[in-house]
Short mmCIF file of C-alpha atoms (C1' of nucleotides) in Angstrom, two decimals:
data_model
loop_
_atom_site.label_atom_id
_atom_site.label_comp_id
_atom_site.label_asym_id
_atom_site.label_seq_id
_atom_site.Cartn_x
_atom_site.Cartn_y
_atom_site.Cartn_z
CA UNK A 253 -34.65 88.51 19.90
CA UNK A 254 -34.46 91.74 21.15
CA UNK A 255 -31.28 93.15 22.63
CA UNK A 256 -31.15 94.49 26.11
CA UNK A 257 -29.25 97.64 26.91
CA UNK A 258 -28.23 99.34 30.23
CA UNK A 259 -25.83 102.45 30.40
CA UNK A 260 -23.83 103.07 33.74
CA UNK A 261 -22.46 107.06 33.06
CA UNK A 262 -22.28 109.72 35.56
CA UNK A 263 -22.83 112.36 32.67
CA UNK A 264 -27.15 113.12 32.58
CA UNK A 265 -26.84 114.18 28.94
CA UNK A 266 -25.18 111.43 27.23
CA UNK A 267 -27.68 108.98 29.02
CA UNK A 268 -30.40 111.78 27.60
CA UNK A 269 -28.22 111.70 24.60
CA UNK A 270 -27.76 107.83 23.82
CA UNK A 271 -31.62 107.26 25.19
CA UNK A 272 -33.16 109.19 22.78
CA UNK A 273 -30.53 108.01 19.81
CA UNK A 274 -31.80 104.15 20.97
CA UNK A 275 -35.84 104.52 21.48
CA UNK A 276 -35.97 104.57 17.95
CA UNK A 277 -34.39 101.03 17.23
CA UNK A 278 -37.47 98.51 17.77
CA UNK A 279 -34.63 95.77 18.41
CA UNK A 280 -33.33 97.22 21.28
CA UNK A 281 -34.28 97.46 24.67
CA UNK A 282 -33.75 100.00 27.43
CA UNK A 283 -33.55 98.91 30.79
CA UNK A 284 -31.96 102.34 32.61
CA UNK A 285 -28.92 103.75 33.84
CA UNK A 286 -26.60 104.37 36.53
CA UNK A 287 -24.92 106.85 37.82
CA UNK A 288 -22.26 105.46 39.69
CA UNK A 289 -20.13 101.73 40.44
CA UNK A 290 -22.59 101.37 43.68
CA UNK A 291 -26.12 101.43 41.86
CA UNK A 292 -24.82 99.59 38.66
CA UNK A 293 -24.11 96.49 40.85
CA UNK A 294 -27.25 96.94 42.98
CA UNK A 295 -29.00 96.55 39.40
CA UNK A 296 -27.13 93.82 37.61
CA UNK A 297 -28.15 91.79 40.78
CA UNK A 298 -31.64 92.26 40.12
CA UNK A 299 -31.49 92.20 35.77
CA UNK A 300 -28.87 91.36 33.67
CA UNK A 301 -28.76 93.12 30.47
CA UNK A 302 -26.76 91.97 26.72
CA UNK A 303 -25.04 94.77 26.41
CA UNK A 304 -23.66 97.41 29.10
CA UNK A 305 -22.59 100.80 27.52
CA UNK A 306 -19.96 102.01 30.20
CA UNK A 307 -17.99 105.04 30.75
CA UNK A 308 -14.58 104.89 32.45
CA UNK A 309 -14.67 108.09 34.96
CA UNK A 310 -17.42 107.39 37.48
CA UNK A 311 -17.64 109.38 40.87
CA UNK A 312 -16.83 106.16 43.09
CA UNK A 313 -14.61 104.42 41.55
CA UNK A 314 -13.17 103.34 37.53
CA UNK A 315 -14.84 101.92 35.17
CA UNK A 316 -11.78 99.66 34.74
CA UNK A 317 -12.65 98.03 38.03
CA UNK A 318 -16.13 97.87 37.58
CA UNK A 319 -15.30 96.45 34.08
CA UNK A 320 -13.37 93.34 35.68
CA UNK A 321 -15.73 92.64 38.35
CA UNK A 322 -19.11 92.65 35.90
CA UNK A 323 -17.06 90.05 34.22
CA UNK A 324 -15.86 87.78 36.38
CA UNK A 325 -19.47 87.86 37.47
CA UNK A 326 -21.35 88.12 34.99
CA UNK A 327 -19.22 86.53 31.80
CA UNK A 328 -22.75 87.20 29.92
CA UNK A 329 -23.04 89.98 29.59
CA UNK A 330 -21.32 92.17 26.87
CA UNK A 331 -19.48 95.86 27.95
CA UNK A 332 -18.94 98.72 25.55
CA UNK A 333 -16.27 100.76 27.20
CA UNK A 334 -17.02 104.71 26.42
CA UNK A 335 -15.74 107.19 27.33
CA UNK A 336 -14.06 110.75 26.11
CA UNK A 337 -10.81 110.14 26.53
CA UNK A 338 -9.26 108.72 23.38
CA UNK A 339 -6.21 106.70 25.16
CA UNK A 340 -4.32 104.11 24.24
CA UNK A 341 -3.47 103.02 27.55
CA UNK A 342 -6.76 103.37 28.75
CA UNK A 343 -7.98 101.21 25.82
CA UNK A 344 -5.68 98.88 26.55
CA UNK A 345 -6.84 98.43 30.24
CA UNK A 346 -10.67 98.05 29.10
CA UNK A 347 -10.00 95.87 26.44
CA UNK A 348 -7.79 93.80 28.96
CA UNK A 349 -10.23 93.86 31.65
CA UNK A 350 -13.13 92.52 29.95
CA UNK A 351 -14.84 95.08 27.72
CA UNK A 352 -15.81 93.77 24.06
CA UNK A 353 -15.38 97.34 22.41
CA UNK A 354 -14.36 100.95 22.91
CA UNK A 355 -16.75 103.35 22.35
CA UNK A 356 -15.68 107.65 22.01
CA UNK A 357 -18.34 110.01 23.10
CA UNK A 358 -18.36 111.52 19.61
CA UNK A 359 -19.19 108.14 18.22
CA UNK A 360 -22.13 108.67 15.12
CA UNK A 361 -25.27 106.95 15.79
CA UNK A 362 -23.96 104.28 13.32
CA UNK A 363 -21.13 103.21 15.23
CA UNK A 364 -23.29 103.06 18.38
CA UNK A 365 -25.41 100.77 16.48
CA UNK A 366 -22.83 98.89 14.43
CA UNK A 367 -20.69 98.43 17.93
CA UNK A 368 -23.88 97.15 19.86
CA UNK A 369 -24.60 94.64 16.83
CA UNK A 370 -20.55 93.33 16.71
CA UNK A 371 -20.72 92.38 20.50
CA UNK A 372 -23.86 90.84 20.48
CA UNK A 373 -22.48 88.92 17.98
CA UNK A 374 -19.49 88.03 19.62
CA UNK A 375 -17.13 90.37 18.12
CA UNK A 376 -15.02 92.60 19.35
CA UNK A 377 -15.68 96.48 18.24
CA UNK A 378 -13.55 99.66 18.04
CA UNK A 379 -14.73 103.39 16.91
CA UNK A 380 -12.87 104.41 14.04
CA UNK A 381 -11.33 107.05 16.37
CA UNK A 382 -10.22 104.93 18.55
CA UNK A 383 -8.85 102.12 16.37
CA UNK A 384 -6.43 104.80 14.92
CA UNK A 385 -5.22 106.23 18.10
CA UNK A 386 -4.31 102.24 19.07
CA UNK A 387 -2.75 101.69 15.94
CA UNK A 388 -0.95 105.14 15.77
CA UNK A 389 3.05 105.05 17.49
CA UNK A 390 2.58 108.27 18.71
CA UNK A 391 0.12 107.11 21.44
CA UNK A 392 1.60 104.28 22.35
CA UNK A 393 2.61 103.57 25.84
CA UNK A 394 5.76 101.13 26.10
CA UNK A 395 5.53 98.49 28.74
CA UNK A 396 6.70 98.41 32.02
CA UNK A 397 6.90 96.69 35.14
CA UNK A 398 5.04 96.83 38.37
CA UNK A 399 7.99 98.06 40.06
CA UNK A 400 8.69 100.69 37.67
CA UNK A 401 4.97 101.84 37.70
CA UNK A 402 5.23 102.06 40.98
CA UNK A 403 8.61 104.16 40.76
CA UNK A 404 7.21 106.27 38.02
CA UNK A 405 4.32 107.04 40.12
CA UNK A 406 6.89 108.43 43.06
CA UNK A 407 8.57 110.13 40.50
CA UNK A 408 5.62 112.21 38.89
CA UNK A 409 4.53 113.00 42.90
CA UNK A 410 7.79 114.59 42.73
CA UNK A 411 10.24 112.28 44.97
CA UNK A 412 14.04 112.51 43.84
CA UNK A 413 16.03 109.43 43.80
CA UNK A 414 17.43 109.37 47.36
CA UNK A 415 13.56 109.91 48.62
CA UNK A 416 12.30 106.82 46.41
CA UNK A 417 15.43 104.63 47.83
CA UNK A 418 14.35 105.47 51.39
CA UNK A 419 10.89 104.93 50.87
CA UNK A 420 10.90 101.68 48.95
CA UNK A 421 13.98 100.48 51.07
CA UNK A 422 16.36 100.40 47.74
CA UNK A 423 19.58 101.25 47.42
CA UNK A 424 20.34 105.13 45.64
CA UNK A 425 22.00 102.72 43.06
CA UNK A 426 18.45 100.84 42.33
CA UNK A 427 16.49 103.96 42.35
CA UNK A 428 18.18 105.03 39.85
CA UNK A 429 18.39 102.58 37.30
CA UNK A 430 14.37 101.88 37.57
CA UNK A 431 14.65 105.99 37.01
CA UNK A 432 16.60 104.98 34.01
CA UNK A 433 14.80 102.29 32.19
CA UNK A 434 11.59 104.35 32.54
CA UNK A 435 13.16 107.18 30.60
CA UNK A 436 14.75 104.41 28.16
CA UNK A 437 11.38 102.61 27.89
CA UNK A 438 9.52 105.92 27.56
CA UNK A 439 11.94 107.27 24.81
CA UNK A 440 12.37 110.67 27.15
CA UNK A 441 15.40 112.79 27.38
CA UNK A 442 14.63 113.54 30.98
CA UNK A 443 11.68 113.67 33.91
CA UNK A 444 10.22 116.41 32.54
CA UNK A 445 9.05 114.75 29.11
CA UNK A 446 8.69 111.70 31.10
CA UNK A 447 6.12 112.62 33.55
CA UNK A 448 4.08 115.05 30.41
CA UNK A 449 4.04 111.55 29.01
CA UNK A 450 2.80 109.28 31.96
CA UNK A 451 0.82 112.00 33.06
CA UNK A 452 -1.22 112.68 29.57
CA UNK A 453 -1.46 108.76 29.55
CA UNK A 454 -2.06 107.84 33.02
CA UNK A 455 0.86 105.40 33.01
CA UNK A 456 1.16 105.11 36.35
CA UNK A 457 -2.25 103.93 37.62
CA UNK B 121 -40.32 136.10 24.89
CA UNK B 122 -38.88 132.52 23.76
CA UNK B 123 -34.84 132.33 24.65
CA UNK B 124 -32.83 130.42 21.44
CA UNK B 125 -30.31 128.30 21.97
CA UNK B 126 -27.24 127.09 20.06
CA UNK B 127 -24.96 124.39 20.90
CA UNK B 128 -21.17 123.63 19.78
CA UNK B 129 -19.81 120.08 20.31
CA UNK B 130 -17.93 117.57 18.94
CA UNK B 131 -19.80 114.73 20.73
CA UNK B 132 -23.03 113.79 19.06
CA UNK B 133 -24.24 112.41 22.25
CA UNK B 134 -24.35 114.96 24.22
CA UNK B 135 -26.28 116.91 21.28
CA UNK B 136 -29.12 114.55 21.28
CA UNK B 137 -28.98 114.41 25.08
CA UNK B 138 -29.16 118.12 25.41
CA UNK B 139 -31.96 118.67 22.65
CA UNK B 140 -34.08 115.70 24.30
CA UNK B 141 -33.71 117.42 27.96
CA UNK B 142 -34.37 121.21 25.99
CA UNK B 143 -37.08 120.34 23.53
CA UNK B 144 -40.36 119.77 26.30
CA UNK B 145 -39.48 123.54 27.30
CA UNK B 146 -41.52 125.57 25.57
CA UNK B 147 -39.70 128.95 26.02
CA UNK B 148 -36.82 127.64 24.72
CA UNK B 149 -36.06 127.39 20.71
CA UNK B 150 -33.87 125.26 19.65
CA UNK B 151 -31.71 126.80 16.96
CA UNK B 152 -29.94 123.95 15.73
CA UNK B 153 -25.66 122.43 16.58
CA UNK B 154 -22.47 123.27 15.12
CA UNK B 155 -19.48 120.67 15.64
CA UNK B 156 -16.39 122.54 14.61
CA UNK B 157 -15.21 126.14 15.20
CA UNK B 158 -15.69 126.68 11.52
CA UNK B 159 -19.50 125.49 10.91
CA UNK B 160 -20.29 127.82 14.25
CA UNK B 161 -18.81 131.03 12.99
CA UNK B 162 -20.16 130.20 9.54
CA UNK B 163 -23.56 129.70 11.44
CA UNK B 164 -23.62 133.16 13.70
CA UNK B 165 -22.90 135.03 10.12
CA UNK B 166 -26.62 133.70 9.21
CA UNK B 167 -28.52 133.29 12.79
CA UNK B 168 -27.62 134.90 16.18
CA UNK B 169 -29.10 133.07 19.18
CA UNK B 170 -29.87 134.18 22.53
CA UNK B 171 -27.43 131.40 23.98
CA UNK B 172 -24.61 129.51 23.01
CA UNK B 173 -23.74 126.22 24.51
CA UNK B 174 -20.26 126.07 24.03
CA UNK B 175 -17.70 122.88 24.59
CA UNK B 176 -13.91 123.55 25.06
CA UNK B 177 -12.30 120.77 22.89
CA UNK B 178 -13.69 121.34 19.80
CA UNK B 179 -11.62 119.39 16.38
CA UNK B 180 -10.64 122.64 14.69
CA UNK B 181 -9.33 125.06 17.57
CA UNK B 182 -9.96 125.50 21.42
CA UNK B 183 -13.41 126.66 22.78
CA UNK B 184 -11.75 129.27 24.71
CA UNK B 185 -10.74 131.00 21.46
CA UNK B 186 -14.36 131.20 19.89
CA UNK B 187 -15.29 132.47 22.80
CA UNK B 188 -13.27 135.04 22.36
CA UNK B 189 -14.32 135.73 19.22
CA UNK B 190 -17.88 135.25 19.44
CA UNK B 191 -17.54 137.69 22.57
CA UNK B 192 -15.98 140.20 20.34
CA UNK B 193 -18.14 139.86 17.06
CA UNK B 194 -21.61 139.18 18.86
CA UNK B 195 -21.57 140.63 22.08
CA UNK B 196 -25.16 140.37 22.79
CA UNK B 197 -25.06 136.20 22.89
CA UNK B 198 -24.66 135.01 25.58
CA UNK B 199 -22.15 131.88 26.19
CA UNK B 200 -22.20 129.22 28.27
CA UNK B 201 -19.03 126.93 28.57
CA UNK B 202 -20.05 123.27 28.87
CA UNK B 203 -17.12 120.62 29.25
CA UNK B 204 -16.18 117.26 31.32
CA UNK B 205 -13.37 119.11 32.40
CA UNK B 206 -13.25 120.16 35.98
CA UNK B 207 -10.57 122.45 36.14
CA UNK B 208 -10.20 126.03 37.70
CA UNK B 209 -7.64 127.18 35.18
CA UNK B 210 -10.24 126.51 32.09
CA UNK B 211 -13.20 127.46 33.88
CA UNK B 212 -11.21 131.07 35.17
CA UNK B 213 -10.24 131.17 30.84
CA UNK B 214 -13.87 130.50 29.92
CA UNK B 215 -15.08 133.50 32.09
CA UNK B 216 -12.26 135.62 31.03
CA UNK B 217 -12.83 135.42 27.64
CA UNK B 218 -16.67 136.25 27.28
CA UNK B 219 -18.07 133.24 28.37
CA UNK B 220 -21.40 134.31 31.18
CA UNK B 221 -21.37 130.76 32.70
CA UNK B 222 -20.05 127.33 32.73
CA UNK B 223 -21.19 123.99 32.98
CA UNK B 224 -20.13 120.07 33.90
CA UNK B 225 -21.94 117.42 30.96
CA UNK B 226 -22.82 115.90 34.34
CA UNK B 227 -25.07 118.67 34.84
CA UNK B 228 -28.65 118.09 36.04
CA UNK B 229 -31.70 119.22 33.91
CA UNK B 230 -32.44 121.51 36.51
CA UNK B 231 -28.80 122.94 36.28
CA UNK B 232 -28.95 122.97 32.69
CA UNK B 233 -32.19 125.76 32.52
CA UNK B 234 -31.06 127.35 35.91
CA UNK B 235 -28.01 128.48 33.71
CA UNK B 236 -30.02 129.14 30.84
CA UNK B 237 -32.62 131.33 32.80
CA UNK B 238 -29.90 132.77 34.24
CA UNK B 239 -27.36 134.12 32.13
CA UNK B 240 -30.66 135.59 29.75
CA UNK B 241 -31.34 137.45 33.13
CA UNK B 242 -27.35 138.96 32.65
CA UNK B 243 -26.33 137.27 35.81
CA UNK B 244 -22.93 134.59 35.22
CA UNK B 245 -23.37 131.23 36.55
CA UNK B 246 -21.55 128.21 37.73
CA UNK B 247 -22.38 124.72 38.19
CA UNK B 248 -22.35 123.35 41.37
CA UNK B 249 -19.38 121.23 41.22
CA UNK B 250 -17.48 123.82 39.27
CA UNK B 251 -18.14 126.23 41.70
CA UNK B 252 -16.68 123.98 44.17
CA UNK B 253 -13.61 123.03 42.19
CA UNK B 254 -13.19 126.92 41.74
CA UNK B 255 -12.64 127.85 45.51
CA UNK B 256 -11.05 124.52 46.00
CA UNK B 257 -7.34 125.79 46.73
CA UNK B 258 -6.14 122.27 45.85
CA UNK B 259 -6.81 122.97 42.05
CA UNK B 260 -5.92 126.28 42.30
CA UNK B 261 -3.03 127.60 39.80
CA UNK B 262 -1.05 129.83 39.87
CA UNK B 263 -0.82 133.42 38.06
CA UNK B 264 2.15 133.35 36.28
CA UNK B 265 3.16 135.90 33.22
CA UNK B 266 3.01 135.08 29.87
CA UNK B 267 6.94 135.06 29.99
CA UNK B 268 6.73 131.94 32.12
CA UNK B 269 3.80 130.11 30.81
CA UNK B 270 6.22 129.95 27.45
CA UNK B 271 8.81 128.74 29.47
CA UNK B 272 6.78 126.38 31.47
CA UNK B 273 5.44 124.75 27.94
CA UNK B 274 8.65 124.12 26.82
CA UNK B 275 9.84 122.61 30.19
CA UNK B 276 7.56 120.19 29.63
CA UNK B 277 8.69 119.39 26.53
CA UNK B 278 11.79 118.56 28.02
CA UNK B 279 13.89 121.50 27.33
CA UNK B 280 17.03 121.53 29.68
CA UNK B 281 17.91 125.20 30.71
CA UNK B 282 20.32 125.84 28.19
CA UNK B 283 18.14 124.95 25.60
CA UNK B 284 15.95 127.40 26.82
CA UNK B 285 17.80 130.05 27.08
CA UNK B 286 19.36 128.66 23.41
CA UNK B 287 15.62 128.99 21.84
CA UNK B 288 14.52 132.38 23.21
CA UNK B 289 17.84 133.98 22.97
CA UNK B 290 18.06 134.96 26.91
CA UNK B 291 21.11 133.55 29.04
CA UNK B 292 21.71 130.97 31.19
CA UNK B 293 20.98 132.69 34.48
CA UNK B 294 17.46 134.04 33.43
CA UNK B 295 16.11 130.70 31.88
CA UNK B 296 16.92 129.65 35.74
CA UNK B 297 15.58 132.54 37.17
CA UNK B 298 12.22 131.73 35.06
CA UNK B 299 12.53 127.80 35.70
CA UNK B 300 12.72 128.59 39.98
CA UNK B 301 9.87 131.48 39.80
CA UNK B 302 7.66 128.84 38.27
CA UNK B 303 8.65 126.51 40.33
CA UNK B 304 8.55 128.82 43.55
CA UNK B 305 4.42 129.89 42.28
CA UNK B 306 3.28 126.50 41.68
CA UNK B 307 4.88 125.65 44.89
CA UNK B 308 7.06 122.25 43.57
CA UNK B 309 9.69 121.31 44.71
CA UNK B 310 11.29 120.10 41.25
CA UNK B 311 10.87 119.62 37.43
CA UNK B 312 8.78 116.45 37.82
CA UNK B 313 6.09 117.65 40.44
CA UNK B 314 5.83 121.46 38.15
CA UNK B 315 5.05 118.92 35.08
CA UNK B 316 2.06 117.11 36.59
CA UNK B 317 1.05 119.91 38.25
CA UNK B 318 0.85 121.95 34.78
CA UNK B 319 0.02 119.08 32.67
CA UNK B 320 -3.26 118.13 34.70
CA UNK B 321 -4.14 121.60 35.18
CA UNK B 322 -3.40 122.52 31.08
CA UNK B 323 -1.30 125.45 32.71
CA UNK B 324 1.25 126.31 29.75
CA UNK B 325 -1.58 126.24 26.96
"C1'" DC C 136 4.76 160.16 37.27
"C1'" DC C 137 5.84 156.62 40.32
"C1'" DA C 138 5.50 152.17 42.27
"C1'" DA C 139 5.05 147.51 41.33
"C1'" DA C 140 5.61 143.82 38.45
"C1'" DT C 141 8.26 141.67 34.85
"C1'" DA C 142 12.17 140.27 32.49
"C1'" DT C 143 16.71 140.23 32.44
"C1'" DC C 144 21.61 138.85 34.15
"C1'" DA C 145 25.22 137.26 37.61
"C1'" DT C 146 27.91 134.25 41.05
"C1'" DC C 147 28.26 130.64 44.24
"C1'" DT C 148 27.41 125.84 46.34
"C1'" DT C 149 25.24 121.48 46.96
"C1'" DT C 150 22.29 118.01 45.34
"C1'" DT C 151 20.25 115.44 41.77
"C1'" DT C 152 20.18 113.73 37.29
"C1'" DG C 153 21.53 111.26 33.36
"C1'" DG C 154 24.94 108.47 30.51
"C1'" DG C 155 27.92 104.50 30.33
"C1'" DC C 156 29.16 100.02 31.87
"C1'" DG C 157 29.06 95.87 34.59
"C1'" DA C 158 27.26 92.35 37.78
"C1'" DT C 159 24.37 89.08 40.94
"C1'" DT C 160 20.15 86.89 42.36
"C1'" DG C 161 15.64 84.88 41.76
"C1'" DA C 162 11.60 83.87 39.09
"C1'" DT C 163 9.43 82.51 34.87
"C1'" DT C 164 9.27 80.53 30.58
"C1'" DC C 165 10.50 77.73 26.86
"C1'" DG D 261 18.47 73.08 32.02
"C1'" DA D 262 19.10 77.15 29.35
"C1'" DA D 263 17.54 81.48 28.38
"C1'" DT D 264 15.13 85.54 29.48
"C1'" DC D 265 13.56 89.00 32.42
"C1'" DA D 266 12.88 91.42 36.74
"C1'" DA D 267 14.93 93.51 40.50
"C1'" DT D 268 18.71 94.44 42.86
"C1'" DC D 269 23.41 96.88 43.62
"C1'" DG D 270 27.94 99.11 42.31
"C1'" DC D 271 31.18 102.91 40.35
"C1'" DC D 272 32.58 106.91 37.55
"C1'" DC D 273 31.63 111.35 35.81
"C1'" DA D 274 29.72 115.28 33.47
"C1'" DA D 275 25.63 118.02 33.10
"C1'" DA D 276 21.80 119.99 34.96
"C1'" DA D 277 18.85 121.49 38.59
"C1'" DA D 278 17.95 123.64 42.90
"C1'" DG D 279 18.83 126.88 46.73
"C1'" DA D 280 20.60 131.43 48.18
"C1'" DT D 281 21.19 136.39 47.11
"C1'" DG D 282 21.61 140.41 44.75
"C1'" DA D 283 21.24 143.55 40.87
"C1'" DT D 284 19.44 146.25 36.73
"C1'" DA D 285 16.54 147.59 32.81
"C1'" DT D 286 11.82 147.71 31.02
"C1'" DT D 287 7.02 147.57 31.17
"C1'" DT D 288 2.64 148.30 33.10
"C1'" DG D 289 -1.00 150.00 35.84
"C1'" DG D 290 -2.96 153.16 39.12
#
DNA sequence: CCAAATATCATCTTTTTGGGCGATTGATTC
DNA sequence: GAATCAATCGCCCAAAAAGATGATATTTGG
């Protein structure tokens, strides 16, 4: 049986792109594209396709979101997260959210076709690129609470300590030891290095 | 006369994509890809095209630095920067360093040869939405001197002020005097606000 | 050449941070 | 029911940052 493919990507020449890299592969079948969260859901309630290829930045909203809710209703149908950015964290949140593989935008036509087989065979499929960067320390993100994303959020927007105990109603004394275990966690010396890191992974989201 | 193009990227998608939107125009030859700094340089020794479609990340160095070069060495090509990336600061680098134009990969066909046409007619041109984001105050940085951008980098690799002034053999008083300018022109109101601020905007690179 | 911008240094005060250490409550998990 | 973890609060103290102000070389551009 052929498999059917839709792409939802805000970026004209890597539909272009992945459309004309597909046409040639008789077992595969295009059905379109969207642009944007609001037309991909207008479509999947009219066809459902195997696979979705789907990037993570659209205009109206993540692809994270959009990830979890073609799940939950549709369990059927099989995402490949893609994307540029080559992020752990970000990774981490499509995996989590539903998405069978992780696709970079450099990805060979090989691995496009290799990660379109593995989830259509129930599989779950990485790019090489992106496999390392998950495996590799240096990207990693530690974990941390809600309450402490939420802090480290105030923190990169630039509130000081006495600012985040007013606004979250916490004593100075509180503030400050969320402040603390983030830069513990995060293995930072102080909120400089801490925000570069949350910041360059979007920690706080 | 026919108008040859050239395209740098690392992302084989956006490749096809481009050559599949390019190759029903019949004025326009298309001269082939490059996806490193290297393999470009080595191909503009051999072939000089009209146009270069040039991405900023590339694997082996910045696009902003080819640029440069490619400026310098060939200064009849013209160069078009082409990235995801949204941002005033790389755009305002682009143009500064020889590039004629610069576009989003969300651009429209339409955009795409409107640039083209364009920049062979000597004008410069900007995609819509980077246009936008240009005169968009909000993503607006600062100018700061070289002095400071140094200084800024290794702020936000967590050096304290005395390690500042420690590395670049200044005192005390003027790593502060550098640390409040910065913060004073990018209009924060501490360490942790400067550090988003630079690291979204790429400021110290 | 001269003015403006840059880079340098200084002193002073208050606020914030960061390091160390301990402790209670409530929820979850095993 | 014990153990773990999350979230809360406390105190002490030294280091660093931030705000205010002023000053002097050096460089750069018109």
């Amino acid at each position: 049986m052929n498999t059917s493919i839709f792409i939802v990507d805000d970026h004209f020449m890597v539909i272009e792109g992945i459309r004309t890299i597909l046409q040639d592969e008789a077992h595969i079948d295009w059905l379109g594209h969207a642009m944007d969260v609001a037309s991909c859901l207008e479509f999947l309630s009219r066809h459902q396709p195997h696979v979705i290829l789907m990037d993570i930045g659209l205009p109206d909203g993540s692809g994270i979101d959009l990830c979890k809710k073609v799940a939950k209703t549709y369990p059927k149908i099989k995402i490949l997260g893609l994307s540029t950015y080559n992020q752990q964290s970000i990774i981490q949140d499509m995996m989590r959210s539903g998405s069978s593989g992780y696709l970079l935008k450099n990805a060979s036509k090989e691995e496009l076709l290799e990660a379109i087989e593995a989830v259509m065979n129930g599989e779950e499929y990485l790019c090489l690129e992106a496999a390392a960067s998950f495996y590799n320390p240096e990207n990693s993100v530690p974990v941390i609470t809600k309450r402490e994303k939420e802090i480290l959020g105030l923190i990169c927007d630039g509130y000081t300590n006495p600012e985040i105990a007013d606004k979250l109603f916490i004593s100075l004394a509180t503030a400050n030891t969320h402040r603390k275990s983030l830069l513990a966690k995060f293995g930072a010396k102080n909120v400089a290095s801490l925000v570069k890191m949350a910041v360059e992974n979007k920690a706080f989201l």
